[in-house]
CSV table of C-alpha atoms in Angstrom, one decimal:
chain,number,residue,atom,x,y,z
A,1167,MET,CA,0.0,0.0,0.0
A,1168,VAL,CA,1.3,3.4,-0.9
A,1169,ASN,CA,1.0,6.3,1.6
A,1170,VAL,CA,0.8,9.9,0.1
A,1171,PHE,CA,1.0,13.2,1.6
A,1172,VAL,CA,-0.6,15.8,-0.6
A,1173,LEU,CA,-0.2,19.7,-0.4
A,1174,GLY,CA,-2.2,21.7,-2.8
A,1175,GLY,CA,-4.9,18.8,-3.3
A,1176,SER,CA,-8.2,20.6,-2.6
A,1177,LYS,CA,-8.5,21.0,-6.4
A,1178,ASN,CA,-7.0,20.9,-9.9
A,1179,ILE,CA,-3.7,18.8,-10.4
A,1180,GLY,CA,-3.3,17.6,-6.9
A,1181,TYR,CA,-6.8,16.6,-6.4
A,1182,TYR,CA,-7.0,14.7,-9.7
A,1183,ALA,CA,-3.7,12.9,-9.0
A,1184,ALA,CA,-4.9,12.0,-5.5
A,1185,ILE,CA,-8.1,10.5,-6.9
A,1186,ARG,CA,-6.1,8.3,-9.3
A,1187,LEU,CA,-3.8,7.2,-6.4
A,1188,LEU,CA,-6.9,6.3,-4.3
A,1189,GLU,CA,-8.3,4.3,-7.1
A,1190,GLN,CA,-5.2,2.4,-7.1
A,1191,GLY,CA,-5.4,1.5,-3.6
A,1192,ALA,CA,-3.3,4.2,-2.0
A,1193,THR,CA,-4.0,6.0,1.4
A,1194,VAL,CA,-3.9,9.9,1.1
A,1195,ALA,CA,-3.4,12.5,3.7
A,1196,PHE,CA,-4.4,16.1,2.6
A,1197,LEU,CA,-3.1,19.2,4.4
A,1198,LEU,CA,-5.9,21.7,3.8
A,1199,ARG,CA,-6.6,25.2,5.0
A,1200,LYS,CA,-10.3,24.3,5.2
A,1201,THR,CA,-11.1,20.6,5.6
A,1202,SER,CA,-14.7,21.5,4.8
A,1203,VAL,CA,-13.8,21.7,1.1
A,1204,PHE,CA,-14.6,18.1,0.8
A,1205,ASP,CA,-17.8,18.2,2.8
A,1206,LYS,CA,-20.0,17.6,-0.3
A,1207,ASP,CA,-17.4,15.5,-2.3
A,1208,GLU,CA,-19.1,12.0,-2.4
A,1209,GLN,CA,-16.0,10.3,-3.8
A,1210,ILE,CA,-13.6,11.7,-1.0
A,1211,GLN,CA,-16.2,11.0,1.8
A,1212,SER,CA,-16.5,7.5,0.5
A,1213,TYR,CA,-12.6,7.1,1.0
A,1214,ILE,CA,-12.8,8.7,4.3
A,1215,LYS,CA,-15.3,6.1,5.6
A,1216,GLN,CA,-13.0,3.3,4.2
A,1217,GLY,CA,-10.1,4.9,6.2
A,1218,LYS,CA,-8.2,5.6,3.0
A,1219,VAL,CA,-8.3,9.5,3.3
A,1220,SER,CA,-7.2,11.7,6.3
A,1221,LEU,CA,-7.8,15.4,6.2
A,1222,ILE,CA,-5.3,17.5,8.2
A,1223,GLN,CA,-6.2,21.1,8.9
A,1224,GLY,CA,-3.3,23.4,8.4
A,1225,ASP,CA,-1.8,26.2,6.2
A,1226,ALA,CA,1.3,25.3,4.1
A,1227,LEU,CA,2.5,28.9,4.7
A,1228,VAL,CA,2.8,28.2,8.5
A,1229,LEU,CA,6.0,26.2,9.3
A,1230,GLU,CA,4.5,24.5,12.4
A,1231,ASP,CA,1.3,23.6,10.5
A,1232,VAL,CA,3.3,21.7,7.9
A,1233,ARG,CA,5.4,20.0,10.6
A,1234,LYS,CA,2.1,18.8,12.3
A,1235,GLY,CA,1.0,17.7,8.7
A,1236,TRP,CA,4.0,15.5,8.3
A,1237,GLU,CA,3.3,14.0,11.8
A,1238,ALA,CA,-0.3,13.3,11.0
A,1239,ALA,CA,0.6,11.9,7.6
A,1240,LEU,CA,3.2,9.5,9.2
A,1241,GLU,CA,0.5,8.4,11.6
A,1242,ALA,CA,-2.0,7.8,9.0
A,1243,GLY,CA,0.6,5.9,7.0
A,1244,ASN,CA,1.6,3.7,10.1
A,1245,GLY,CA,4.9,5.2,10.2
A,1246,THR,CA,5.8,5.7,6.7
A,1247,VAL,CA,5.1,8.3,3.8
A,1248,ASP,CA,6.0,6.8,0.5
A,1249,VAL,CA,5.0,9.8,-1.8
A,1250,LEU,CA,5.0,13.6,-1.2
A,1251,LEU,CA,2.9,15.4,-3.9
A,1252,PHE,CA,3.3,19.2,-3.9
A,1253,THR,CA,1.1,21.0,-6.2
A,1254,ILE,CA,0.6,24.4,-4.5
A,1255,GLY,CA,0.2,27.2,-7.0
A,1256,GLY,CA,-1.9,30.0,-5.6
A,1257,THR,CA,-5.0,31.7,-6.9
A,1258,PRO,CA,-4.4,34.1,-9.7
A,1259,ASN,CA,-5.6,37.7,-9.8
A,1260,PHE,CA,-5.2,39.6,-13.1
A,1261,GLN,CA,-4.1,43.2,-13.1
A,1262,ILE,CA,-3.9,45.1,-16.3
A,1263,THR,CA,-0.5,46.8,-15.5
A,1264,LYS,CA,1.1,43.7,-13.9
A,1265,GLY,CA,-0.4,40.7,-15.5
A,1266,ILE,CA,-1.4,37.7,-13.3
A,1267,GLN,CA,-0.4,38.1,-9.8
A,1268,LEU,CA,-0.6,35.9,-6.7
A,1269,ASP,CA,-1.6,36.7,-3.2
A,1270,PRO,CA,0.8,36.1,-1.5
A,1271,PRO,CA,3.3,36.6,-4.3
A,1272,ASP,CA,5.7,33.9,-3.1
A,1273,ILE,CA,3.1,31.2,-2.0
A,1274,CYS,CA,4.7,28.3,-4.0
A,1275,ARG,CA,8.4,29.1,-2.8
A,1276,ARG,CA,7.3,29.7,0.9
A,1277,ALA,CA,5.2,26.6,1.1
A,1278,LEU,CA,7.8,24.3,-0.5
A,1279,LEU,CA,10.6,25.6,1.8
A,1280,ASN,CA,8.2,24.8,4.8
A,1281,THR,CA,7.6,21.3,3.4
A,1282,LEU,CA,11.2,20.5,2.8
A,1283,ARG,CA,12.3,22.2,6.2
A,1284,THR,CA,10.0,20.1,8.2
A,1285,LEU,CA,10.7,16.7,6.5
A,1286,PRO,CA,10.7,14.4,9.5
A,1287,GLU,CA,14.2,12.8,10.6
A,1288,ALA,CA,12.6,9.4,10.0
A,1289,LEU,CA,12.2,10.2,6.3
A,1290,ARG,CA,15.6,11.9,5.7
A,1291,ALA,CA,17.9,8.9,5.2
A,1292,PRO,CA,18.3,7.8,1.6
A,1293,ALA,CA,16.4,4.5,2.2
A,1294,THR,CA,13.5,6.0,3.8
A,1295,GLN,CA,13.1,9.3,1.7
A,1296,PRO,CA,9.7,9.5,0.1
A,1297,ARG,CA,9.3,10.0,-3.7
A,1298,ILE,CA,8.8,13.7,-4.1
A,1299,VAL,CA,6.9,15.1,-7.0
A,1300,VAL,CA,6.7,19.0,-7.3
A,1301,VAL,CA,4.6,20.8,-9.9
A,1302,THR,CA,6.0,24.0,-11.2
A,1303,SER,CA,5.5,25.2,-14.9
A,1304,ARG,CA,7.1,25.2,-18.4
A,1305,GLY,CA,9.0,28.3,-19.5
A,1306,ILE,CA,10.4,29.4,-16.1
A,1307,LEU,CA,14.1,28.4,-16.7
A,1308,HIS,CA,15.9,30.0,-19.6
A,1309,ALA,CA,16.0,26.9,-21.8
A,1310,GLY,CA,12.3,26.2,-21.2
A,1311,HIS,CA,11.4,29.8,-22.3
A,1312,ALA,CA,13.5,29.5,-25.4
A,1313,SER,CA,11.7,26.3,-26.3
A,1314,LEU,CA,8.3,28.1,-26.2
A,1315,PRO,CA,6.3,28.8,-29.5
A,1316,LEU,CA,6.9,32.3,-30.5
A,1317,ALA,CA,3.3,33.2,-29.9
A,1318,LEU,CA,3.5,32.3,-26.2
A,1319,LYS,CA,6.9,33.9,-25.3
A,1320,GLY,CA,5.3,37.4,-25.0
A,1321,PHE,CA,2.3,36.2,-23.0
A,1322,TYR,CA,4.6,34.2,-20.6
A,1323,SER,CA,7.0,37.2,-20.1
A,1324,TYR,CA,4.1,39.6,-19.3
A,1325,ALA,CA,1.0,37.8,-18.1
A,1326,LEU,CA,2.7,35.0,-16.1
A,1327,ALA,CA,5.7,37.0,-14.9
A,1328,GLY,CA,4.4,37.1,-11.4
A,1329,PRO,CA,3.6,33.4,-10.9
A,1330,HIS,CA,6.7,32.4,-12.7
A,1331,ALA,CA,8.9,34.5,-10.4
A,1332,ASP,CA,7.5,32.7,-7.6
A,1333,LYS,CA,8.0,29.3,-9.1
A,1334,LEU,CA,11.5,30.2,-10.1
A,1335,GLY,CA,12.2,30.5,-6.4
A,1336,ALA,CA,10.8,26.9,-6.0
A,1337,GLU,CA,13.0,25.7,-8.9
A,1338,ARG,CA,16.1,27.2,-7.3
A,1339,VAL,CA,15.4,25.4,-4.0
A,1340,LEU,CA,14.8,22.1,-5.8
A,1341,ALA,CA,18.1,22.5,-7.7
A,1342,HIS,CA,19.8,22.9,-4.3
A,1343,VAL,CA,18.3,19.9,-2.5
A,1344,LEU,CA,18.9,17.8,-5.7
A,1345,GLY,CA,22.6,19.0,-5.8
A,1346,ARG,CA,22.0,20.3,-9.4
A,1347,PRO,CA,24.0,23.1,-10.7
A,1348,TRP,CA,22.2,26.4,-11.4
A,1349,ALA,CA,22.7,27.6,-15.0
A,1350,LYS,CA,24.4,30.8,-15.6
A,1351,GLU,CA,21.5,31.8,-18.0
A,1352,ASP,CA,19.0,31.4,-15.2
A,1353,ALA,CA,18.9,34.5,-12.9
A,1354,GLU,CA,18.8,34.1,-9.2
A,1355,PRO,CA,15.2,34.7,-8.0
A,1356,ARG,CA,14.4,38.2,-6.7
A,1357,PRO,CA,15.5,38.7,-3.0
A,1358,ASP,CA,12.0,39.6,-2.0
A,1359,LEU,CA,10.7,36.1,-3.2
A,1360,LEU,CA,13.7,34.2,-1.9
A,1361,GLN,CA,15.7,35.7,0.9
A,1362,PRO,CA,19.5,35.8,0.2
A,1363,ASP,CA,20.2,33.5,3.4
A,1364,TRP,CA,17.6,30.7,2.4
A,1365,ARG,CA,20.3,28.1,2.3
A,1366,GLU,CA,20.9,28.5,6.0
A,1367,LEU,CA,17.2,28.1,7.0
A,1368,PRO,CA,16.9,25.5,9.9
A,1369,GLY,CA,15.9,22.1,8.6
A,1370,LEU,CA,16.4,22.7,5.0
A,1371,PRO,CA,18.0,19.5,3.4
A,1372,LYS,CA,21.7,20.0,2.6
A,1373,GLU,CA,22.8,20.4,-1.0
A,1374,GLY,CA,22.2,17.0,-2.8
A,1375,GLU,CA,20.6,15.5,0.1
A,1376,LEU,CA,17.4,14.5,-1.7
A,1377,LYS,CA,17.5,12.3,-4.6
A,1378,LYS,CA,14.0,11.0,-5.1
A,1379,VAL,CA,12.7,14.0,-6.8
A,1380,VAL,CA,10.7,14.7,-10.1
A,1381,ILE,CA,9.9,18.1,-11.2
A,1382,VAL,CA,6.8,18.3,-13.3
A,1383,ARG,CA,6.7,21.3,-15.7
A,1384,PRO,CA,3.3,21.4,-17.4
A,1385,ALA,CA,2.6,23.7,-20.3
A,1386,LEU,CA,-0.2,26.2,-20.2
A,1387,LEU,CA,-2.9,24.6,-18.2
A,1388,THR,CA,-6.4,24.0,-19.3
A,1389,ASP,CA,-9.5,22.4,-17.6
A,1390,GLY,CA,-10.0,20.1,-20.4
A,1391,PRO,CA,-10.6,16.3,-20.2
A,1392,CYS,CA,-7.9,13.6,-19.7
A,1393,GLN,CA,-7.0,12.8,-23.3
A,1394,ALA,CA,-4.6,10.1,-22.1
A,1395,ASP,CA,-7.5,8.0,-20.9
A,1396,GLU,CA,-9.5,8.4,-24.1
A,1397,LYS,CA,-6.5,7.8,-26.5
A,1398,ALA,CA,-5.3,4.8,-24.5
A,1399,LYS,CA,-8.3,2.9,-25.9
A,1400,LYS,CA,-6.8,3.3,-29.3
A,1401,GLY,CA,-3.2,2.6,-28.2
A,1402,LYS,CA,-2.2,6.3,-28.6
A,1403,PRO,CA,-0.4,8.6,-26.2
A,1404,GLY,CA,-2.6,11.6,-24.9
A,1405,TYR,CA,0.4,14.0,-24.5
A,1406,ARG,CA,4.1,14.4,-24.6
A,1407,ALA,CA,6.3,14.0,-21.7
A,1408,VAL,CA,10.0,14.8,-22.1
A,1409,ALA,CA,12.9,15.0,-19.7
A,1410,GLY,CA,14.5,18.4,-20.3
A,1411,GLU,CA,12.9,20.7,-23.0
A,1412,ILE,CA,10.8,20.2,-26.0
A,1413,ASP,CA,10.2,22.6,-29.0
A,1414,GLY,CA,6.7,23.6,-29.7
A,1415,GLY,CA,3.3,22.8,-28.0
A,1416,TYR,CA,1.0,25.2,-26.3
A,1417,THR,CA,-1.3,23.5,-23.6
A,1418,VAL,CA,-2.0,20.4,-21.5
A,1419,SER,CA,-5.0,19.8,-19.3
A,1420,ARG,CA,-4.7,19.6,-15.4
A,1421,ARG,CA,-6.3,16.1,-15.7
A,1422,ASP,CA,-3.5,14.9,-18.2
A,1423,THR,CA,-0.9,16.4,-15.9
A,1424,ALA,CA,-2.3,14.4,-13.0
A,1425,HIS,CA,-2.3,11.3,-15.3
A,1426,PHE,CA,1.4,11.8,-15.9
A,1427,ILE,CA,2.1,12.2,-12.2
A,1428,VAL,CA,0.4,8.8,-11.4
A,1429,ASN,CA,0.7,6.8,-14.6
A,1430,GLY,CA,4.1,8.2,-15.8
A,1431,ALA,CA,6.3,9.6,-12.9
A,1432,LEU,CA,5.2,7.4,-10.1
A,1433,ALA,CA,4.6,4.2,-12.2
A,1434,GLU,CA,8.0,4.5,-14.0
A,1435,TRP,CA,10.0,6.1,-11.3
A,1436,ASP,CA,13.4,4.9,-12.4
A,1437,LYS,CA,12.9,6.7,-15.6
A,1438,TRP,CA,12.0,10.1,-14.3
A,1439,GLU,CA,13.8,10.3,-10.9
A,1440,GLY,CA,15.9,13.4,-10.6
A,1441,LYS,CA,14.6,15.0,-13.9
A,1442,GLY,CA,12.5,18.0,-14.8
A,1443,VAL,CA,9.8,16.9,-17.0
A,1444,VAL,CA,7.7,19.0,-19.6
A,1445,VAL,CA,4.2,17.8,-20.1
A,1446,VAL,CA,2.6,19.2,-23.2
A,1447,TYR,CA,0.1,18.3,-26.1
């Protein structure tokens, strides 16, 4: 049985991935600001009654809440957490002069730091580390932006500058814990989004300490159906998943991104471990 701790699972990618994992027999512990979000969700309520789902009240922006979340997830998993799924992205707010903005503007980076800093000691040894899947976005790093279709480059640079500045901070932290060099072409995150002394934050894993990590970088997200499920009936792939960068492609649905997380990354972990993966139609 796989025990999963999910942050950002109240909706969208995290929710769809959690449902897929539950359908495969996993147990899932959700950290939620409001556990009432699932009060009318018949599917989740059914899994709660079966003892497959735990709802943990807490805010990922509060360090102690995340620490308690880990403790509750360990208890729900009988002392183990096999998978950490981090899909926090914030609620966008469009401003004409600034494009899409997040409130707070550093929600992804802050929540990720809190999650990694509070990783329990029992899960820090190489043999006990959970598989960690973090969702950021395509086009954040220099190489990724260069591979975008020309029609999207301006949109990403203007409309998505705010959310991508936050996720750049998350990517920088992930490069550190993975022991991956930071490319010269990739600027350091703004100091107001990632404090200069972030490497010295108590509890943060050392450089290269975490190995079992996959970074999922979906293209421009849509609310469309899961094409992978439909096309699988005809023996065709529903999307492209490539480690590194890929030229072209515009969008991918949240449901297909969740499909890759469960049926791609987690199902074929040795293939994807330690890599950043672009998911796009």
